[in-house]
Amino acid sequence: SVPLLQAARKKNSLNLLELTEAELEEQFVRGDGPGGQATNKTNNCVVLKHIPSGIVVKCHQTRSVEKNRKIAREILREKVDLFYKGEDSDVFKEKKASEKQKQEKKRRAKENLERKKLFKEMQQLDKE
Protein backbone atom coordinates (compact mmCIF):
# COMPACT_ATOMS: atom_id res chain seq x y z
CA SER A 1 0.00 0.00 0.00
CA VAL A 2 2.70 2.48 -1.05
CA PRO A 3 1.24 5.69 -2.49
CA LEU A 4 2.30 5.64 -6.12
CA LEU A 5 3.78 9.09 -6.60
CA GLN A 6 5.62 8.94 -3.26
CA ALA A 7 7.64 5.99 -4.52
CA ALA A 8 9.53 8.24 -6.93
CA ARG A 9 13.10 9.39 -6.34
CA LYS A 10 14.64 5.92 -6.07
CA LYS A 11 17.92 5.17 -7.83
CA ASN A 12 18.75 2.43 -10.39
CA SER A 13 15.56 2.81 -12.41
CA LEU A 14 16.61 1.96 -15.93
CA ASN A 15 13.38 1.25 -17.78
CA LEU A 16 11.67 4.66 -17.50
CA LEU A 17 9.52 6.47 -20.04
CA GLU A 18 11.31 9.19 -22.01
CA LEU A 19 10.19 12.80 -21.75
CA THR A 20 10.35 15.26 -24.63
CA GLU A 21 11.04 18.94 -24.05
CA ALA A 22 7.81 19.81 -25.91
CA GLU A 23 5.81 18.09 -23.13
CA LEU A 24 7.51 20.14 -20.40
CA GLU A 25 6.81 23.59 -19.02
CA GLU A 26 9.67 25.05 -16.99
CA GLN A 27 9.74 28.00 -14.58
CA PHE A 28 12.40 29.45 -12.32
CA VAL A 29 11.13 30.81 -9.02
CA ARG A 30 12.52 31.85 -5.68
CA GLY A 31 13.04 28.91 -3.38
CA ASP A 32 11.73 28.67 0.15
CA GLY A 33 13.25 27.55 3.42
CA PRO A 34 16.50 28.56 5.13
CA GLY A 35 19.13 30.60 3.30
CA GLY A 36 18.26 34.22 4.02
CA GLN A 37 19.31 36.73 1.40
CA ALA A 38 20.77 34.06 -0.90
CA THR A 39 17.34 32.43 -1.14
CA ASN A 40 15.33 35.63 -1.22
CA LYS A 41 17.18 37.26 -4.13
CA THR A 42 17.86 34.39 -6.56
CA ASN A 43 15.47 32.44 -8.77
CA ASN A 44 17.25 29.10 -8.67
CA CYS A 45 14.28 26.90 -7.75
CA VAL A 46 13.03 24.93 -10.76
CA VAL A 47 9.32 24.16 -11.24
CA LEU A 48 8.79 21.58 -13.96
CA LYS A 49 5.36 20.54 -15.26
CA HIS A 50 4.57 17.58 -17.50
CA ILE A 51 1.68 18.99 -19.55
CA PRO A 52 -0.04 15.71 -20.66
CA SER A 53 -0.29 14.26 -17.13
CA GLY A 54 -0.37 17.52 -15.15
CA ILE A 55 2.38 16.35 -12.76
CA VAL A 56 4.40 19.22 -11.23
CA VAL A 57 7.84 18.88 -9.61
CA LYS A 58 9.60 21.60 -7.63
CA CYS A 59 13.36 21.27 -7.05
CA HIS A 60 15.51 23.53 -4.86
CA GLN A 61 18.12 21.06 -3.62
CA THR A 62 21.21 23.00 -4.69
CA ARG A 63 22.20 26.61 -5.38
CA SER A 64 22.92 25.76 -9.01
CA VAL A 65 20.07 26.22 -11.49
CA GLU A 66 21.58 23.65 -13.86
CA LYS A 67 21.83 20.97 -11.16
CA ASN A 68 18.28 21.71 -10.03
CA ARG A 69 17.05 21.42 -13.63
CA LYS A 70 18.73 18.02 -13.99
CA ILE A 71 17.40 16.71 -10.65
CA ALA A 72 13.89 18.00 -11.41
CA ARG A 73 13.89 16.16 -14.74
CA GLU A 74 14.99 12.90 -13.06
CA ILE A 75 12.26 13.16 -10.43
CA LEU A 76 9.62 14.11 -13.01
CA ARG A 77 10.65 11.21 -15.24
CA GLU A 78 10.17 8.77 -12.37
CA LYS A 79 6.81 10.26 -11.37
CA VAL A 80 5.51 10.20 -14.96
CA ASP A 81 6.64 6.56 -15.25
CA LEU A 82 4.71 5.75 -12.06
CA PHE A 83 1.69 7.69 -13.31
CA TYR A 84 1.44 5.73 -16.57
CA LYS A 85 2.72 2.27 -15.54
CA GLY A 86 1.39 2.16 -11.98
CA GLU A 87 2.40 -1.02 -10.15
CA ASP A 88 4.26 -2.31 -13.23
CA SER A 89 6.79 0.51 -12.93
CA ASP A 90 10.38 -0.35 -11.93
CA VAL A 91 10.32 2.55 -9.44
CA PHE A 92 7.30 1.05 -7.68
CA LYS A 93 8.87 -2.43 -7.62
CA GLU A 94 12.11 -1.04 -6.11
CA LYS A 95 10.16 0.82 -3.44
CA LYS A 96 8.18 -2.33 -2.59
CA ALA A 97 11.39 -4.39 -2.35
CA SER A 98 13.07 -1.84 -0.06
CA GLU A 99 9.97 -1.74 2.18
CA LYS A 100 10.08 -5.53 2.41
CA GLN A 101 13.79 -5.46 3.34
CA LYS A 102 13.12 -2.83 6.00
CA GLN A 103 10.35 -4.95 7.54
CA GLU A 104 12.56 -8.05 7.52
CA LYS A 105 15.37 -6.14 9.23
CA LYS A 106 12.93 -4.90 11.89
CA ARG A 107 11.65 -8.42 12.46
CA ARG A 108 15.19 -9.80 12.92
CA ALA A 109 16.10 -7.01 15.33
CA LYS A 110 13.00 -7.78 17.39
CA GLU A 111 13.86 -11.50 17.48
CA ASN A 112 17.41 -10.71 18.62
CA LEU A 113 16.10 -8.49 21.39
CA GLU A 114 13.79 -11.26 22.59
CA ARG A 115 16.70 -13.74 22.60
CA LYS A 116 18.85 -11.34 24.63
CA LYS A 117 16.07 -10.87 27.19
CA LEU A 118 15.61 -14.63 27.48
CA PHE A 119 19.38 -15.11 27.89
CA LYS A 120 19.53 -12.51 30.69
CA GLU A 121 16.60 -14.15 32.46
CA MET A 122 18.35 -17.52 32.24
CA GLN A 123 21.52 -15.99 33.71
CA GLN A 124 19.50 -14.51 36.60
CA LEU A 125 17.95 -17.92 37.33
CA ASP A 126 21.38 -19.60 37.27
CA LYS A 127 22.76 -17.12 39.80
CA GLU A 128 19.94 -17.83 42.26
mmCIF file of N, CA and C in Angstrom:
data_model
loop_
_atom_site.group_PDB
_atom_site.id
_atom_site.type_symbol
_atom_site.label_atom_id
_atom_site.label_comp_id
_atom_site.label_asym_id
_atom_site.label_seq_id
_atom_site.Cartn_x
_atom_site.Cartn_y
_atom_site.Cartn_z
ATOM 1 N N SER A 1 0.822 -1.194 0.000
ATOM 2 C CA SER A 1 0.000 0.000 0.000
ATOM 3 C C SER A 1 0.867 1.259 0.000
ATOM 4 N N VAL A 2 1.835 1.310 -0.917
ATOM 5 C CA VAL A 2 2.702 2.477 -1.051
ATOM 6 C C VAL A 2 2.029 3.459 -1.994
ATOM 7 N N PRO A 3 1.807 4.710 -1.564
ATOM 8 C CA PRO A 3 1.237 5.688 -2.490
ATOM 9 C C PRO A 3 2.134 5.815 -3.725
ATOM 10 N N LEU A 4 1.521 5.740 -4.882
ATOM 11 C CA LEU A 4 2.300 5.642 -6.117
ATOM 12 C C LEU A 4 3.307 6.762 -6.315
ATOM 13 N N LEU A 5 2.869 8.014 -6.273
ATOM 14 C CA LEU A 5 3.784 9.094 -6.605
ATOM 15 C C LEU A 5 4.824 9.334 -5.518
ATOM 16 N N GLN A 6 4.617 8.799 -4.317
ATOM 17 C CA GLN A 6 5.616 8.942 -3.264
ATOM 18 C C GLN A 6 6.750 7.953 -3.440
ATOM 19 N N ALA A 7 6.590 6.972 -4.295
ATOM 20 C CA ALA A 7 7.642 5.991 -4.516
ATOM 21 C C ALA A 7 8.753 6.542 -5.399
ATOM 22 N N ALA A 8 8.527 7.677 -6.038
ATOM 23 C CA ALA A 8 9.533 8.243 -6.934
ATOM 24 C C ALA A 8 10.762 8.685 -6.161
ATOM 25 N N ARG A 9 11.803 8.952 -6.860
ATOM 26 C CA ARG A 9 13.098 9.393 -6.344
ATOM 27 C C ARG A 9 13.898 8.227 -5.771
ATOM 28 N N LYS A 10 13.806 7.051 -6.421
ATOM 29 C CA LYS A 10 14.643 5.923 -6.067
ATOM 30 C C LYS A 10 15.646 5.732 -7.193
ATOM 31 N N LYS A 11 16.851 5.324 -6.837
ATOM 32 C CA LYS A 11 17.917 5.168 -7.830
ATOM 33 C C LYS A 11 17.785 3.841 -8.589
ATOM 34 N N ASN A 12 18.620 3.653 -9.598
ATOM 35 C CA ASN A 12 18.750 2.428 -10.386
ATOM 36 C C ASN A 12 17.521 2.091 -11.218
ATOM 37 N N SER A 13 16.706 3.061 -11.548
ATOM 38 C CA SER A 13 15.556 2.806 -12.406
ATOM 39 C C SER A 13 15.994 2.998 -13.855
ATOM 40 N N LEU A 14 16.074 1.895 -14.576
ATOM 41 C CA LEU A 14 16.607 1.960 -15.932
ATOM 42 C C LEU A 14 15.519 2.050 -16.988
ATOM 43 N N ASN A 15 14.392 1.426 -16.749
ATOM 44 C CA ASN A 15 13.377 1.247 -17.777
ATOM 45 C C ASN A 15 12.272 2.298 -17.665
ATOM 46 N N LEU A 16 12.648 3.582 -17.669
ATOM 47 C CA LEU A 16 11.668 4.662 -17.496
ATOM 48 C C LEU A 16 11.211 5.208 -18.837
ATOM 49 N N LEU A 17 10.028 5.814 -18.834
ATOM 50 C CA LEU A 17 9.522 6.470 -20.043
ATOM 51 C C LEU A 17 10.363 7.707 -20.340
ATOM 52 N N GLU A 18 10.548 8.001 -21.608
ATOM 53 C CA GLU A 18 11.310 9.187 -22.011
ATOM 54 C C GLU A 18 10.401 10.407 -22.065
ATOM 55 N N LEU A 19 10.938 11.551 -21.679
ATOM 56 C CA LEU A 19 10.192 12.805 -21.751
ATOM 57 C C LEU A 19 10.756 13.651 -22.886
ATOM 58 N N THR A 20 9.868 14.328 -23.611
ATOM 59 C CA THR A 20 10.347 15.257 -24.629
ATOM 60 C C THR A 20 10.194 16.677 -24.089
ATOM 61 N N GLU A 21 11.062 17.557 -24.529
ATOM 62 C CA GLU A 21 11.039 18.941 -24.053
ATOM 63 C C GLU A 21 9.728 19.642 -24.414
ATOM 64 N N ALA A 22 9.076 19.203 -25.498
ATOM 65 C CA ALA A 22 7.808 19.812 -25.907
ATOM 66 C C ALA A 22 6.699 19.546 -24.890
ATOM 67 N N GLU A 23 6.824 18.442 -24.132
ATOM 68 C CA GLU A 23 5.810 18.091 -23.130
ATOM 69 C C GLU A 23 6.030 18.812 -21.809
ATOM 70 N N LEU A 24 7.149 19.530 -21.681
ATOM 71 C CA LEU A 24 7.514 20.136 -20.400
ATOM 72 C C LEU A 24 7.313 21.641 -20.393
ATOM 73 N N GLU A 25 6.918 22.146 -19.250
ATOM 74 C CA GLU A 25 6.806 23.588 -19.018
ATOM 75 C C GLU A 25 7.710 23.892 -17.823
ATOM 76 N N GLU A 26 8.661 24.798 -18.022
ATOM 77 C CA GLU A 26 9.668 25.047 -16.987
ATOM 78 C C GLU A 26 9.603 26.495 -16.500
ATOM 79 N N GLN A 27 9.703 26.663 -15.174
ATOM 80 C CA GLN A 27 9.739 28.002 -14.584
ATOM 81 C C GLN A 27 10.866 28.053 -13.566
ATOM 82 N N PHE A 28 11.391 29.247 -13.359
ATOM 83 C CA PHE A 28 12.401 29.454 -12.322
ATOM 84 C C PHE A 28 11.814 30.434 -11.317
ATOM 85 N N VAL A 29 11.733 29.991 -10.064
ATOM 86 C CA VAL A 29 11.126 30.808 -9.022
ATOM 87 C C VAL A 29 12.078 30.895 -7.831
ATOM 88 N N ARG A 30 11.737 31.768 -6.902
ATOM 89 C CA ARG A 30 12.524 31.851 -5.676
ATOM 90 C C ARG A 30 12.203 30.648 -4.806
ATOM 91 N N GLY A 31 13.245 30.068 -4.249
ATOM 92 C CA GLY A 31 13.042 28.912 -3.375
ATOM 93 C C GLY A 31 12.542 29.339 -2.020
ATOM 94 N N ASP A 32 12.164 28.360 -1.204
ATOM 95 C CA ASP A 32 11.735 28.665 0.146
ATOM 96 C C ASP A 32 12.646 27.931 1.132
ATOM 97 N N GLY A 33 12.454 28.205 2.397
ATOM 98 C CA GLY A 33 13.253 27.546 3.419
ATOM 99 C C GLY A 33 14.415 28.407 3.862
ATOM 100 N N PRO A 34 15.367 27.796 4.594
ATOM 101 C CA PRO A 34 16.498 28.557 5.129
ATOM 102 C C PRO A 34 17.416 29.059 4.018
ATOM 103 N N GLY A 35 18.177 30.093 4.293
ATOM 104 C CA GLY A 35 19.125 30.598 3.303
ATOM 105 C C GLY A 35 19.195 32.111 3.297
ATOM 106 N N GLY A 36 18.217 32.768 3.903
ATOM 107 C CA GLY A 36 18.262 34.221 4.021
ATOM 108 C C GLY A 36 18.301 34.928 2.688
ATOM 109 N N GLN A 37 19.228 35.887 2.584
ATOM 110 C CA GLN A 37 19.307 36.732 1.396
ATOM 111 C C GLN A 37 19.597 35.921 0.139
ATOM 112 N N ALA A 38 20.430 34.886 0.268
ATOM 113 C CA ALA A 38 20.773 34.057 -0.898
ATOM 114 C C ALA A 38 19.520 33.433 -1.497
ATOM 115 N N THR A 39 18.591 33.024 -0.663
ATOM 116 C CA THR A 39 17.340 32.428 -1.141
ATOM 117 C C THR A 39 16.368 33.494 -1.617
ATOM 118 N N ASN A 40 16.325 34.606 -0.921
ATOM 119 C CA ASN A 40 15.331 35.632 -1.216
ATOM 120 C C ASN A 40 15.611 36.414 -2.499
ATOM 121 N N LYS A 41 16.851 36.422 -2.977
ATOM 122 C CA LYS A 41 17.180 37.259 -4.133
ATOM 123 C C LYS A 41 17.435 36.488 -5.419
ATOM 124 N N THR A 42 17.533 35.152 -5.349
ATOM 125 C CA THR A 42 17.858 34.391 -6.558
ATOM 126 C C THR A 42 16.723 33.457 -6.948
ATOM 127 N N ASN A 43 16.495 33.334 -8.239
ATOM 128 C CA ASN A 43 15.468 32.437 -8.773
ATOM 129 C C ASN A 43 16.126 31.139 -9.231
ATOM 130 N N ASN A 44 16.584 30.336 -8.288
ATOM 131 C CA ASN A 44 17.252 29.097 -8.675
ATOM 132 C C ASN A 44 16.434 27.849 -8.340
ATOM 133 N N CYS A 45 15.181 28.018 -7.973
ATOM 134 C CA CYS A 45 14.276 26.895 -7.745
ATOM 135 C C CYS A 45 13.578 26.590 -9.077
ATOM 136 N N VAL A 46 13.603 25.324 -9.480
ATOM 137 C CA VAL A 46 13.032 24.926 -10.763
ATOM 138 C C VAL A 46 11.669 24.274 -10.541
ATOM 139 N N VAL A 47 10.657 24.774 -11.255
ATOM 140 C CA VAL A 47 9.321 24.158 -11.241
ATOM 141 C C VAL A 47 9.096 23.595 -12.634
ATOM 142 N N LEU A 48 8.913 22.275 -12.687
ATOM 143 C CA LEU A 48 8.792 21.583 -13.960
ATOM 144 C C LEU A 48 7.429 20.895 -14.021
ATOM 145 N N LYS A 49 6.694 21.128 -15.117
ATOM 146 C CA LYS A 49 5.362 20.540 -15.262
ATOM 147 C C LYS A 49 5.316 19.674 -16.516
ATOM 148 N N HIS A 50 4.797 18.461 -16.356
ATOM 149 C CA HIS A 50 4.565 17.575 -17.495
ATOM 150 C C HIS A 50 3.135 17.834 -17.958
ATOM 151 N N ILE A 51 2.978 18.497 -19.092
ATOM 152 C CA ILE A 51 1.680 18.988 -19.553
ATOM 153 C C ILE A 51 0.649 17.872 -19.768
ATOM 154 N N PRO A 52 0.992 16.738 -20.445
ATOM 155 C CA PRO A 52 -0.042 15.713 -20.664
ATOM 156 C C PRO A 52 -0.622 15.111 -19.379
ATOM 157 N N SER A 53 0.209 14.890 -18.359
ATOM 158 C CA SER A 53 -0.288 14.263 -17.129
ATOM 159 C C SER A 53 -0.634 15.277 -16.047
ATOM 160 N N GLY A 54 -0.102 16.499 -16.154
ATOM 161 C CA GLY A 54 -0.372 17.524 -15.152
ATOM 162 C C GLY A 54 0.496 17.408 -13.903
ATOM 163 N N ILE A 55 1.502 16.542 -13.916
ATOM 164 C CA ILE A 55 2.384 16.350 -12.758
ATOM 165 C C ILE A 55 3.355 17.516 -12.666
ATOM 166 N N VAL A 56 3.504 18.081 -11.460
ATOM 167 C CA VAL A 56 4.399 19.215 -11.229
ATOM 168 C C VAL A 56 5.456 18.812 -10.213
ATOM 169 N N VAL A 57 6.716 19.168 -10.504
ATOM 170 C CA VAL A 57 7.838 18.883 -9.611
ATOM 171 C C VAL A 57 8.542 20.199 -9.312
ATOM 172 N N LYS A 58 8.875 20.407 -8.041
ATOM 173 C CA LYS A 58 9.603 21.600 -7.632
ATOM 174 C C LYS A 58 10.929 21.146 -7.040
ATOM 175 N N CYS A 59 12.045 21.696 -7.520
ATOM 176 C CA CYS A 59 13.358 21.268 -7.055
ATOM 177 C C CYS A 59 14.202 22.468 -6.642
ATOM 178 N N HIS A 60 14.646 22.473 -5.391
ATOM 179 C CA HIS A 60 15.507 23.530 -4.862
ATOM 180 C C HIS A 60 16.544 22.890 -3.941
ATOM 181 N N GLN A 61 17.182 21.818 -4.440
ATOM 182 C CA GLN A 61 18.119 21.056 -3.616
ATOM 183 C C GLN A 61 19.512 21.677 -3.577
ATOM 184 N N THR A 62 19.887 22.390 -4.640
ATOM 185 C CA THR A 62 21.214 23.005 -4.686
ATOM 186 C C THR A 62 21.086 24.482 -5.031
ATOM 187 N N ARG A 63 22.210 25.203 -4.991
ATOM 188 C CA ARG A 63 22.197 26.611 -5.375
ATOM 189 C C ARG A 63 22.349 26.791 -6.878
ATOM 190 N N SER A 64 22.701 25.704 -7.568
ATOM 191 C CA SER A 64 22.916 25.756 -9.010
ATOM 192 C C SER A 64 21.618 25.482 -9.767
ATOM 193 N N VAL A 65 21.279 26.387 -10.684
ATOM 194 C CA VAL A 65 20.066 26.216 -11.486
ATOM 195 C C VAL A 65 20.199 24.982 -12.380
ATOM 196 N N GLU A 66 21.377 24.779 -12.960
ATOM 197 C CA GLU A 66 21.585 23.645 -13.858
ATOM 198 C C GLU A 66 21.412 22.309 -13.135
ATOM 199 N N LYS A 67 21.979 22.212 -11.939
ATOM 200 C CA LYS A 67 21.829 20.967 -11.164
ATOM 201 C C LYS A 67 20.370 20.751 -10.781
ATOM 202 N N ASN A 68 19.692 21.825 -10.382
ATOM 203 C CA ASN A 68 18.281 21.714 -10.028
ATOM 204 C C ASN A 68 17.440 21.294 -11.230
ATOM 205 N N ARG A 69 17.767 21.805 -12.416
ATOM 206 C CA ARG A 69 17.047 21.422 -13.635
ATOM 207 C C ARG A 69 17.207 19.923 -13.894
ATOM 208 N N LYS A 70 18.444 19.434 -13.743
ATOM 209 C CA LYS A 70 18.732 18.022 -13.990
ATOM 210 C C LYS A 70 18.002 17.134 -12.979
ATOM 211 N N ILE A 71 18.064 17.496 -11.701
ATOM 212 C CA ILE A 71 17.405 16.715 -10.647
ATOM 213 C C ILE A 71 15.891 16.717 -10.849
ATOM 214 N N ALA A 72 15.336 17.891 -11.190
ATOM 215 C CA ALA A 72 13.890 17.998 -11.408
ATOM 216 C C ALA A 72 13.443 17.092 -12.554
ATOM 217 N N ARG A 73 14.237 17.023 -13.612
ATOM 218 C CA ARG A 73 13.893 16.158 -14.739
ATOM 219 C C ARG A 73 13.929 14.681 -14.336
ATOM 220 N N GLU A 74 14.914 14.291 -13.530
ATOM 221 C CA GLU A 74 14.992 12.901 -13.063
ATOM 222 C C GLU A 74 13.757 12.543 -12.235
ATOM 223 N N ILE A 75 13.417 13.424 -11.301
ATOM 224 C CA ILE A 75 12.263 13.160 -10.431
ATOM 225 C C ILE A 75 10.979 13.104 -11.258
ATOM 226 N N LEU A 76 10.821 14.069 -12.174
ATOM 227 C CA LEU A 76 9.617 14.108 -13.012
ATOM 228 C C LEU A 76 9.514 12.851 -13.870
ATOM 229 N N ARG A 77 10.633 12.408 -14.408
ATOM 230 C CA ARG A 77 10.649 11.213 -15.244
ATOM 231 C C ARG A 77 10.149 9.994 -14.456
ATOM 232 N N GLU A 78 10.606 9.885 -13.211
ATOM 233 C CA GLU A 78 10.169 8.766 -12.374
ATOM 234 C C GLU A 78 8.683 8.868 -12.027
ATOM 235 N N LYS A 79 8.228 10.086 -11.726
ATOM 236 C CA LYS A 79 6.812 10.262 -11.370
ATOM 237 C C LYS A 79 5.896 10.007 -12.564
ATOM 238 N N VAL A 80 6.314 10.436 -13.746
ATOM 239 C CA VAL A 80 5.515 10.198 -14.959
ATOM 240 C C VAL A 80 5.460 8.697 -15.247
ATOM 241 N N ASP A 81 6.597 8.012 -15.053
ATOM 242 C CA ASP A 81 6.641 6.563 -15.246
ATOM 243 C C ASP A 81 5.667 5.873 -14.297
ATOM 244 N N LEU A 82 5.658 6.312 -13.044
ATOM 245 C CA LEU A 82 4.713 5.752 -12.065
ATOM 246 C C LEU A 82 3.273 6.053 -12.442
ATOM 247 N N PHE A 83 3.038 7.260 -12.942
ATOM 248 C CA PHE A 83 1.688 7.691 -13.311
ATOM 249 C C PHE A 83 1.116 6.799 -14.414
ATOM 250 N N TYR A 84 1.934 6.504 -15.437
ATOM 251 C CA TYR A 84 1.439 5.730 -16.569
ATOM 252 C C TYR A 84 1.509 4.224 -16.360
ATOM 253 N N LYS A 85 2.552 3.725 -15.706
ATOM 254 C CA LYS A 85 2.716 2.274 -15.545
ATOM 255 C C LYS A 85 2.123 1.739 -14.250
ATOM 256 N N GLY A 86 1.958 2.601 -13.252
ATOM 257 C CA GLY A 86 1.393 2.159 -11.979
ATOM 258 C C GLY A 86 2.269 1.135 -11.281
ATOM 259 N N GLU A 87 1.671 0.008 -10.892
ATOM 260 C CA GLU A 87 2.404 -1.018 -10.149
ATOM 261 C C GLU A 87 3.369 -1.803 -11.022
ATOM 262 N N ASP A 88 3.312 -1.634 -12.329
ATOM 263 C CA ASP A 88 4.255 -2.305 -13.227
ATOM 264 C C ASP A 88 5.554 -1.524 -13.375
ATOM 265 N N SER A 89 5.617 -0.340 -12.807
ATOM 266 C CA SER A 89 6.786 0.514 -12.926
ATOM 267 C C SER A 89 7.950 -0.044 -12.105
ATOM 268 N N ASP A 90 9.172 0.091 -12.641
ATOM 269 C CA ASP A 90 10.375 -0.348 -11.926
ATOM 270 C C ASP A 90 10.543 0.430 -10.628
ATOM 271 N N VAL A 91 10.185 1.705 -10.636
ATOM 272 C CA VAL A 91 10.321 2.553 -9.442
ATOM 273 C C VAL A 91 9.444 1.988 -8.326
ATOM 274 N N PHE A 92 8.219 1.600 -8.661
ATOM 275 C CA PHE A 92 7.296 1.051 -7.675
ATOM 276 C C PHE A 92 7.818 -0.276 -7.135
ATOM 277 N N LYS A 93 8.342 -1.125 -8.035
ATOM 278 C CA LYS A 93 8.867 -2.429 -7.621
ATOM 279 C C LYS A 93 10.064 -2.269 -6.689
ATOM 280 N N GLU A 94 10.945 -1.299 -6.983
ATOM 281 C CA GLU A 94 12.106 -1.037 -6.115
ATOM 282 C C GLU A 94 11.649 -0.578 -4.739
ATOM 283 N N LYS A 95 10.663 0.301 -4.704
ATOM 284 C CA LYS A 95 10.156 0.819 -3.439
ATOM 285 C C LYS A 95 9.553 -0.323 -2.613
ATOM 286 N N LYS A 96 8.787 -1.182 -3.261
ATOM 287 C CA LYS A 96 8.184 -2.329 -2.586
ATOM 288 C C LYS A 96 9.269 -3.238 -2.001
ATOM 289 N N ALA A 97 10.313 -3.510 -2.797
ATOM 290 C CA ALA A 97 11.395 -4.387 -2.347
ATOM 291 C C ALA A 97 12.124 -3.781 -1.148
ATOM 292 N N SER A 98 12.370 -2.472 -1.171
ATOM 293 C CA SER A 98 13.074 -1.838 -0.058
ATOM 294 C C SER A 98 12.204 -1.838 1.200
ATOM 295 N N GLU A 99 10.886 -1.671 1.040
ATOM 296 C CA GLU A 99 9.969 -1.744 2.184
ATOM 297 C C GLU A 99 10.012 -3.142 2.801
ATOM 298 N N LYS A 100 10.044 -4.146 1.936
ATOM 299 C CA LYS A 100 10.075 -5.526 2.410
ATOM 300 C C LYS A 100 11.372 -5.794 3.182
ATOM 301 N N GLN A 101 12.501 -5.299 2.661
ATOM 302 C CA GLN A 101 13.789 -5.458 3.337
ATOM 303 C C GLN A 101 13.771 -4.780 4.696
ATOM 304 N N LYS A 102 13.193 -3.588 4.752
ATOM 305 C CA LYS A 102 13.117 -2.833 5.998
ATOM 306 C C LYS A 102 12.311 -3.606 7.040
ATOM 307 N N GLN A 103 11.184 -4.175 6.628
ATOM 308 C CA GLN A 103 10.347 -4.948 7.543
ATOM 309 C C GLN A 103 11.077 -6.191 8.034
ATOM 310 N N GLU A 104 11.800 -6.850 7.144
ATOM 311 C CA GLU A 104 12.565 -8.052 7.523
ATOM 312 C C GLU A 104 13.654 -7.703 8.535
ATOM 313 N N LYS A 105 14.319 -6.584 8.312
ATOM 314 C CA LYS A 105 15.370 -6.138 9.227
ATOM 315 C C LYS A 105 14.781 -5.844 10.609
ATOM 316 N N LYS A 106 13.618 -5.196 10.637
ATOM 317 C CA LYS A 106 12.930 -4.899 11.886
ATOM 318 C C LYS A 106 12.564 -6.178 12.629
ATOM 319 N N ARG A 107 12.058 -7.151 11.873
ATOM 320 C CA ARG A 107 11.648 -8.420 12.465
ATOM 321 C C ARG A 107 12.844 -9.131 13.101
ATOM 322 N N ARG A 108 13.983 -9.166 12.385
ATOM 323 C CA ARG A 108 15.186 -9.803 12.919
ATOM 324 C C ARG A 108 15.690 -9.100 14.166
ATOM 325 N N ALA A 109 15.655 -7.775 14.162
ATOM 326 C CA ALA A 109 16.102 -7.012 15.331
ATOM 327 C C ALA A 109 15.226 -7.334 16.538
ATOM 328 N N LYS A 110 13.930 -7.453 16.310
ATOM 329 C CA LYS A 110 12.998 -7.776 17.388
ATOM 330 C C LYS A 110 13.286 -9.173 17.945
ATOM 331 N N GLU A 111 13.531 -10.134 17.050
ATOM 332 C CA GLU A 111 13.858 -11.495 17.478
ATOM 333 C C GLU A 111 15.136 -11.513 18.320
ATOM 334 N N ASN A 112 16.153 -10.762 17.875
ATOM 335 C CA ASN A 112 17.415 -10.709 18.617
ATOM 336 C C ASN A 112 17.201 -10.129 20.014
ATOM 337 N N LEU A 113 16.388 -9.102 20.097
ATOM 338 C CA LEU A 113 16.104 -8.485 21.387
ATOM 339 C C LEU A 113 15.417 -9.486 22.323
ATOM 340 N N GLU A 114 14.473 -10.244 21.800
ATOM 341 C CA GLU A 114 13.792 -11.261 22.593
ATOM 342 C C GLU A 114 14.785 -12.318 23.089
ATOM 343 N N ARG A 115 15.688 -12.748 22.206
ATOM 344 C CA ARG A 115 16.696 -13.738 22.597
ATOM 345 C C ARG A 115 17.594 -13.213 23.704
ATOM 346 N N LYS A 116 17.993 -11.944 23.597
ATOM 347 C CA LYS A 116 18.847 -11.337 24.625
ATOM 348 C C LYS A 116 18.135 -11.291 25.965
ATOM 349 N N LYS A 117 16.848 -10.915 25.953
ATOM 350 C CA LYS A 117 16.066 -10.870 27.191
ATOM 351 C C LYS A 117 15.983 -12.256 27.813
ATOM 352 N N LEU A 118 15.712 -13.258 26.998
ATOM 353 C CA LEU A 118 15.613 -14.629 27.478
ATOM 354 C C LEU A 118 16.938 -15.083 28.083
ATOM 355 N N PHE A 119 18.037 -14.735 27.406
ATOM 356 C CA PHE A 119 19.376 -15.109 27.886
ATOM 357 C C PHE A 119 19.666 -14.480 29.248
ATOM 358 N N LYS A 120 19.324 -13.204 29.416
ATOM 359 C CA LYS A 120 19.530 -12.513 30.689
ATOM 360 C C LYS A 120 18.698 -13.145 31.797
ATOM 361 N N GLU A 121 17.461 -13.495 31.476
ATOM 362 C CA GLU A 121 16.603 -14.151 32.461
ATOM 363 C C GLU A 121 17.190 -15.481 32.892
ATOM 364 N N MET A 122 17.724 -16.222 31.924
ATOM 365 C CA MET A 122 18.347 -17.517 32.242
ATOM 366 C C MET A 122 19.545 -17.331 33.151
ATOM 367 N N GLN A 123 20.347 -16.288 32.869
ATOM 368 C CA GLN A 123 21.516 -15.993 33.714
ATOM 369 C C GLN A 123 21.085 -15.646 35.129
ATOM 370 N N GLN A 124 20.015 -14.884 35.275
ATOM 371 C CA GLN A 124 19.500 -14.507 36.602
ATOM 372 C C GLN A 124 19.070 -15.770 37.370
ATOM 373 N N LEU A 125 18.407 -16.704 36.686
ATOM 374 C CA LEU A 125 17.949 -17.920 37.326
ATOM 375 C C LEU A 125 19.141 -18.792 37.747
ATOM 376 N N ASP A 126 20.190 -18.809 36.943
ATOM 377 C CA ASP A 126 21.376 -19.602 37.268
ATOM 378 C C ASP A 126 22.090 -19.053 38.503
ATOM 379 N N LYS A 127 22.091 -17.737 38.658
ATOM 380 C CA LYS A 127 22.762 -17.125 39.805
ATOM 381 C C LYS A 127 22.039 -17.432 41.116
ATOM 382 N N GLU A 128 20.737 -17.608 41.051
ATOM 383 C CA GLU A 128 19.943 -17.834 42.261
ATOM 384 C C GLU A 128 19.973 -19.242 42.726
#
